[in-house]
């Protein structure tokens, strides 16, 4: 999926992260017919690796309470938005999107 905004200082002229991840998936022997299939396969493999070594792949399981999430998520999203690396992302996220990513990371 092509990003909505290209990074200010990328090392390439076009969005290619998906094909890079697909190449990693192929190198690992994962199966998929399309780039998107391979990216999904890689994400699944990373999740399953974490599970296989006993890592619960969410913030809740790491001891973050719902109260802590609720009282800090807005500020965390703002800090993430203000981080200098955020502008280098292919898509400039809205603060509401960053907040949802944090909530999703909490729930797993």
mmCIF file with all atom_site columns, C-alpha atoms in Angstrom:
data_model
loop_
_atom_site.group_PDB
_atom_site.id
_atom_site.type_symbol
_atom_site.label_atom_id
_atom_site.label_alt_id
_atom_site.label_comp_id
_atom_site.label_asym_id
_atom_site.label_entity_id
_atom_site.label_seq_id
_atom_site.pdbx_PDB_ins_code
_atom_site.Cartn_x
_atom_site.Cartn_y
_atom_site.Cartn_z
_atom_site.occupancy
_atom_site.B_iso_or_equiv
_atom_site.pdbx_formal_charge
_atom_site.auth_seq_id
_atom_site.auth_comp_id
_atom_site.auth_asym_id
_atom_site.auth_atom_id
_atom_site.pdbx_PDB_model_num
ATOM 1   C CA . UNK A 1 1   ? 0.000  0.000   0.000  1.00 0.00 ? 1   UNK A CA 1
ATOM 2   C CA . UNK A 1 2   ? 1.521  3.298   -1.044 1.00 0.00 ? 2   UNK A CA 1
ATOM 3   C CA . UNK A 1 3   ? 1.851  5.768   1.827  1.00 0.00 ? 3   UNK A CA 1
ATOM 4   C CA . UNK A 1 4   ? 0.050  9.088   1.867  1.00 0.00 ? 4   UNK A CA 1
ATOM 5   C CA . UNK A 1 5   ? 3.257  10.984  2.513  1.00 0.00 ? 5   UNK A CA 1
ATOM 6   C CA . UNK A 1 6   ? 6.778  10.067  1.530  1.00 0.00 ? 6   UNK A CA 1
ATOM 7   C CA . UNK A 1 7   ? 9.498  10.567  4.092  1.00 0.00 ? 7   UNK A CA 1
ATOM 8   C CA . UNK A 1 8   ? 11.553 13.742  4.006  1.00 0.00 ? 8   UNK A CA 1
ATOM 9   C CA . UNK A 1 9   ? 14.845 11.886  4.068  1.00 0.00 ? 9   UNK A CA 1
ATOM 10  C CA . UNK A 1 10  ? 14.310 8.357   2.800  1.00 0.00 ? 10  UNK A CA 1
ATOM 11  C CA . UNK A 1 11  ? 17.132 6.348   1.313  1.00 0.00 ? 11  UNK A CA 1
ATOM 12  C CA . UNK A 1 12  ? 14.934 5.533   -1.650 1.00 0.00 ? 12  UNK A CA 1
ATOM 13  C CA . UNK A 1 13  ? 12.639 7.411   -3.991 1.00 0.00 ? 13  UNK A CA 1
ATOM 14  C CA . UNK A 1 14  ? 9.482  5.358   -3.538 1.00 0.00 ? 14  UNK A CA 1
ATOM 15  C CA . UNK A 1 15  ? 7.678  3.327   -0.907 1.00 0.00 ? 15  UNK A CA 1
ATOM 16  C CA . UNK A 1 16  ? 9.191  -0.111  -0.732 1.00 0.00 ? 16  UNK A CA 1
ATOM 17  C CA . UNK A 1 17  ? 8.935  -1.279  2.875  1.00 0.00 ? 17  UNK A CA 1
ATOM 18  C CA . UNK A 1 18  ? 6.322  -3.861  1.935  1.00 0.00 ? 18  UNK A CA 1
ATOM 19  C CA . UNK A 1 19  ? 8.614  -5.473  -0.641 1.00 0.00 ? 19  UNK A CA 1
ATOM 20  C CA . UNK A 1 20  ? 11.505 -5.428  1.835  1.00 0.00 ? 20  UNK A CA 1
ATOM 21  C CA . UNK A 1 21  ? 9.363  -7.281  4.383  1.00 0.00 ? 21  UNK A CA 1
ATOM 22  C CA . UNK A 1 22  ? 8.183  -9.668  1.670  1.00 0.00 ? 22  UNK A CA 1
ATOM 23  C CA . UNK A 1 23  ? 11.826 -10.398 0.819  1.00 0.00 ? 23  UNK A CA 1
ATOM 24  C CA . UNK A 1 24  ? 12.527 -11.197 4.472  1.00 0.00 ? 24  UNK A CA 1
ATOM 25  C CA . UNK A 1 25  ? 9.513  -13.525 4.511  1.00 0.00 ? 25  UNK A CA 1
ATOM 26  C CA . UNK A 1 26  ? 10.785 -15.328 1.404  1.00 0.00 ? 26  UNK A CA 1
ATOM 27  C CA . UNK A 1 27  ? 14.270 -15.624 2.914  1.00 0.00 ? 27  UNK A CA 1
ATOM 28  C CA . UNK A 1 28  ? 12.693 -17.270 5.962  1.00 0.00 ? 28  UNK A CA 1
ATOM 29  C CA . UNK A 1 29  ? 10.810 -19.706 3.725  1.00 0.00 ? 29  UNK A CA 1
ATOM 30  C CA . UNK A 1 30  ? 7.374  -18.294 4.471  1.00 0.00 ? 30  UNK A CA 1
ATOM 31  C CA . UNK A 1 31  ? 4.647  -18.785 1.906  1.00 0.00 ? 31  UNK A CA 1
ATOM 32  C CA . UNK A 1 32  ? 2.528  -16.233 0.121  1.00 0.00 ? 32  UNK A CA 1
ATOM 33  C CA . UNK A 1 33  ? 1.388  -15.474 -3.395 1.00 0.00 ? 33  UNK A CA 1
ATOM 34  C CA . UNK A 1 34  ? 1.439  -11.689 -3.143 1.00 0.00 ? 34  UNK A CA 1
ATOM 35  C CA . UNK A 1 35  ? 3.542  -9.105  -1.365 1.00 0.00 ? 35  UNK A CA 1
ATOM 36  C CA . UNK A 1 36  ? 0.668  -8.521  1.064  1.00 0.00 ? 36  UNK A CA 1
ATOM 37  C CA . UNK A 1 37  ? 0.421  -12.270 1.757  1.00 0.00 ? 37  UNK A CA 1
ATOM 38  C CA . UNK A 1 38  ? 4.135  -12.413 2.519  1.00 0.00 ? 38  UNK A CA 1
ATOM 39  C CA . UNK A 1 39  ? 3.989  -9.359  4.801  1.00 0.00 ? 39  UNK A CA 1
ATOM 40  C CA . UNK A 1 40  ? 1.079  -10.940 6.690  1.00 0.00 ? 40  UNK A CA 1
ATOM 41  C CA . UNK A 1 41  ? 2.997  -14.224 6.924  1.00 0.00 ? 41  UNK A CA 1
ATOM 42  C CA . UNK A 1 42  ? 6.007  -12.407 8.378  1.00 0.00 ? 42  UNK A CA 1
ATOM 43  C CA . UNK A 1 43  ? 3.884  -10.552 10.939 1.00 0.00 ? 43  UNK A CA 1
ATOM 44  C CA . UNK A 1 44  ? 2.266  -13.838 11.955 1.00 0.00 ? 44  UNK A CA 1
ATOM 45  C CA . UNK A 1 45  ? 5.660  -15.537 12.226 1.00 0.00 ? 45  UNK A CA 1
ATOM 46  C CA . UNK A 1 46  ? 7.009  -12.772 14.472 1.00 0.00 ? 46  UNK A CA 1
ATOM 47  C CA . UNK A 1 47  ? 3.923  -12.996 16.687 1.00 0.00 ? 47  UNK A CA 1
ATOM 48  C CA . UNK A 1 48  ? 4.202  -16.787 16.880 1.00 0.00 ? 48  UNK A CA 1
ATOM 49  C CA . UNK A 1 49  ? 7.918  -16.552 17.692 1.00 0.00 ? 49  UNK A CA 1
ATOM 50  C CA . UNK A 1 50  ? 7.127  -14.315 20.631 1.00 0.00 ? 50  UNK A CA 1
ATOM 51  C CA . UNK A 1 51  ? 4.463  -16.735 21.804 1.00 0.00 ? 51  UNK A CA 1
ATOM 52  C CA . UNK A 1 52  ? 6.784  -19.733 21.421 1.00 0.00 ? 52  UNK A CA 1
ATOM 53  C CA . UNK A 1 53  ? 9.393  -18.216 23.722 1.00 0.00 ? 53  UNK A CA 1
ATOM 54  C CA . UNK A 1 54  ? 6.824  -17.225 26.317 1.00 0.00 ? 54  UNK A CA 1
ATOM 55  C CA . UNK A 1 55  ? 6.377  -13.563 25.482 1.00 0.00 ? 55  UNK A CA 1
ATOM 56  C CA . UNK A 1 56  ? 2.816  -12.328 25.775 1.00 0.00 ? 56  UNK A CA 1
ATOM 57  C CA . UNK A 1 57  ? 2.524  -9.957  22.855 1.00 0.00 ? 57  UNK A CA 1
ATOM 58  C CA . UNK A 1 58  ? 0.533  -7.157  24.479 1.00 0.00 ? 58  UNK A CA 1
ATOM 59  C CA . UNK A 1 59  ? 1.039  -4.428  27.049 1.00 0.00 ? 59  UNK A CA 1
ATOM 60  C CA . UNK A 1 60  ? -1.655 -5.769  29.369 1.00 0.00 ? 60  UNK A CA 1
ATOM 61  C CA . UNK A 1 61  ? 0.224  -9.033  29.815 1.00 0.00 ? 61  UNK A CA 1
ATOM 62  C CA . UNK A 1 62  ? 3.389  -7.052  30.563 1.00 0.00 ? 62  UNK A CA 1
ATOM 63  C CA . UNK A 1 63  ? 1.722  -5.557  33.633 1.00 0.00 ? 63  UNK A CA 1
ATOM 64  C CA . UNK A 1 64  ? 0.320  -2.305  32.283 1.00 0.00 ? 64  UNK A CA 1
ATOM 65  C CA . UNK A 1 65  ? -3.003 -1.705  34.018 1.00 0.00 ? 65  UNK A CA 1
ATOM 66  C CA . UNK A 1 66  ? -6.125 -0.378  32.310 1.00 0.00 ? 66  UNK A CA 1
ATOM 67  C CA . UNK A 1 67  ? -5.995 2.603   34.651 1.00 0.00 ? 67  UNK A CA 1
ATOM 68  C CA . UNK A 1 68  ? -2.432 3.392   33.551 1.00 0.00 ? 68  UNK A CA 1
ATOM 69  C CA . UNK A 1 69  ? -3.408 3.046   29.912 1.00 0.00 ? 69  UNK A CA 1
ATOM 70  C CA . UNK A 1 70  ? -6.438 5.298   30.318 1.00 0.00 ? 70  UNK A CA 1
ATOM 71  C CA . UNK A 1 71  ? -4.495 8.010   32.140 1.00 0.00 ? 71  UNK A CA 1
ATOM 72  C CA . UNK A 1 72  ? -1.467 8.032   29.820 1.00 0.00 ? 72  UNK A CA 1
ATOM 73  C CA . UNK A 1 73  ? -2.619 7.074   26.324 1.00 0.00 ? 73  UNK A CA 1
ATOM 74  C CA . UNK A 1 74  ? -3.395 10.635  25.211 1.00 0.00 ? 74  UNK A CA 1
ATOM 75  C CA . UNK A 1 75  ? 0.008  11.927  26.306 1.00 0.00 ? 75  UNK A CA 1
ATOM 76  C CA . UNK A 1 76  ? 1.830  8.921   24.833 1.00 0.00 ? 76  UNK A CA 1
ATOM 77  C CA . UNK A 1 77  ? 0.117  9.506   21.487 1.00 0.00 ? 77  UNK A CA 1
ATOM 78  C CA . UNK A 1 78  ? 1.084  13.188  21.589 1.00 0.00 ? 78  UNK A CA 1
ATOM 79  C CA . UNK A 1 79  ? 4.693  12.332  22.424 1.00 0.00 ? 79  UNK A CA 1
ATOM 80  C CA . UNK A 1 80  ? 4.812  9.795   19.607 1.00 0.00 ? 80  UNK A CA 1
ATOM 81  C CA . UNK A 1 81  ? 3.417  12.394  17.215 1.00 0.00 ? 81  UNK A CA 1
ATOM 82  C CA . UNK A 1 82  ? 6.031  14.934  18.312 1.00 0.00 ? 82  UNK A CA 1
ATOM 83  C CA . UNK A 1 83  ? 8.930  12.477  18.049 1.00 0.00 ? 83  UNK A CA 1
ATOM 84  C CA . UNK A 1 84  ? 11.353 13.491  15.321 1.00 0.00 ? 84  UNK A CA 1
ATOM 85  C CA . UNK A 1 85  ? 11.255 9.991   13.829 1.00 0.00 ? 85  UNK A CA 1
ATOM 86  C CA . UNK A 1 86  ? 7.503  10.172  13.192 1.00 0.00 ? 86  UNK A CA 1
ATOM 87  C CA . UNK A 1 87  ? 8.007  12.579  10.308 1.00 0.00 ? 87  UNK A CA 1
ATOM 88  C CA . UNK A 1 88  ? 10.211 9.980   8.616  1.00 0.00 ? 88  UNK A CA 1
ATOM 89  C CA . UNK A 1 89  ? 7.368  7.465   8.443  1.00 0.00 ? 89  UNK A CA 1
ATOM 90  C CA . UNK A 1 90  ? 5.845  6.895   5.010  1.00 0.00 ? 90  UNK A CA 1
ATOM 91  C CA . UNK A 1 91  ? 2.449  8.016   6.321  1.00 0.00 ? 91  UNK A CA 1
ATOM 92  C CA . UNK A 1 92  ? 2.107  10.879  8.734  1.00 0.00 ? 92  UNK A CA 1
ATOM 93  C CA . UNK A 1 93  ? -0.312 9.534   11.350 1.00 0.00 ? 93  UNK A CA 1
ATOM 94  C CA . UNK A 1 94  ? -3.030 11.430  13.126 1.00 0.00 ? 94  UNK A CA 1
ATOM 95  C CA . UNK A 1 95  ? -2.780 11.556  16.906 1.00 0.00 ? 95  UNK A CA 1
ATOM 96  C CA . UNK A 1 96  ? -6.019 9.545   17.022 1.00 0.00 ? 96  UNK A CA 1
ATOM 97  C CA . UNK A 1 97  ? -4.366 6.820   14.915 1.00 0.00 ? 97  UNK A CA 1
ATOM 98  C CA . UNK A 1 98  ? -1.356 6.700   17.239 1.00 0.00 ? 98  UNK A CA 1
ATOM 99  C CA . UNK A 1 99  ? -3.725 6.451   20.200 1.00 0.00 ? 99  UNK A CA 1
ATOM 100 C CA . UNK A 1 100 ? -5.482 3.499   18.560 1.00 0.00 ? 100 UNK A CA 1
ATOM 101 C CA . UNK A 1 101 ? -2.137 1.763   17.945 1.00 0.00 ? 101 UNK A CA 1
ATOM 102 C CA . UNK A 1 102 ? -1.338 2.085   21.653 1.00 0.00 ? 102 UNK A CA 1
ATOM 103 C CA . UNK A 1 103 ? -4.776 0.762   22.660 1.00 0.00 ? 103 UNK A CA 1
ATOM 104 C CA . UNK A 1 104 ? -4.360 -2.129  20.218 1.00 0.00 ? 104 UNK A CA 1
ATOM 105 C CA . UNK A 1 105 ? -0.901 -2.862  21.661 1.00 0.00 ? 105 UNK A CA 1
ATOM 106 C CA . UNK A 1 106 ? -2.471 -2.978  25.112 1.00 0.00 ? 106 UNK A CA 1
ATOM 107 C CA . UNK A 1 107 ? -5.149 -5.449  24.068 1.00 0.00 ? 107 UNK A CA 1
ATOM 108 C CA . UNK A 1 108 ? -2.932 -7.558  21.855 1.00 0.00 ? 108 UNK A CA 1
#
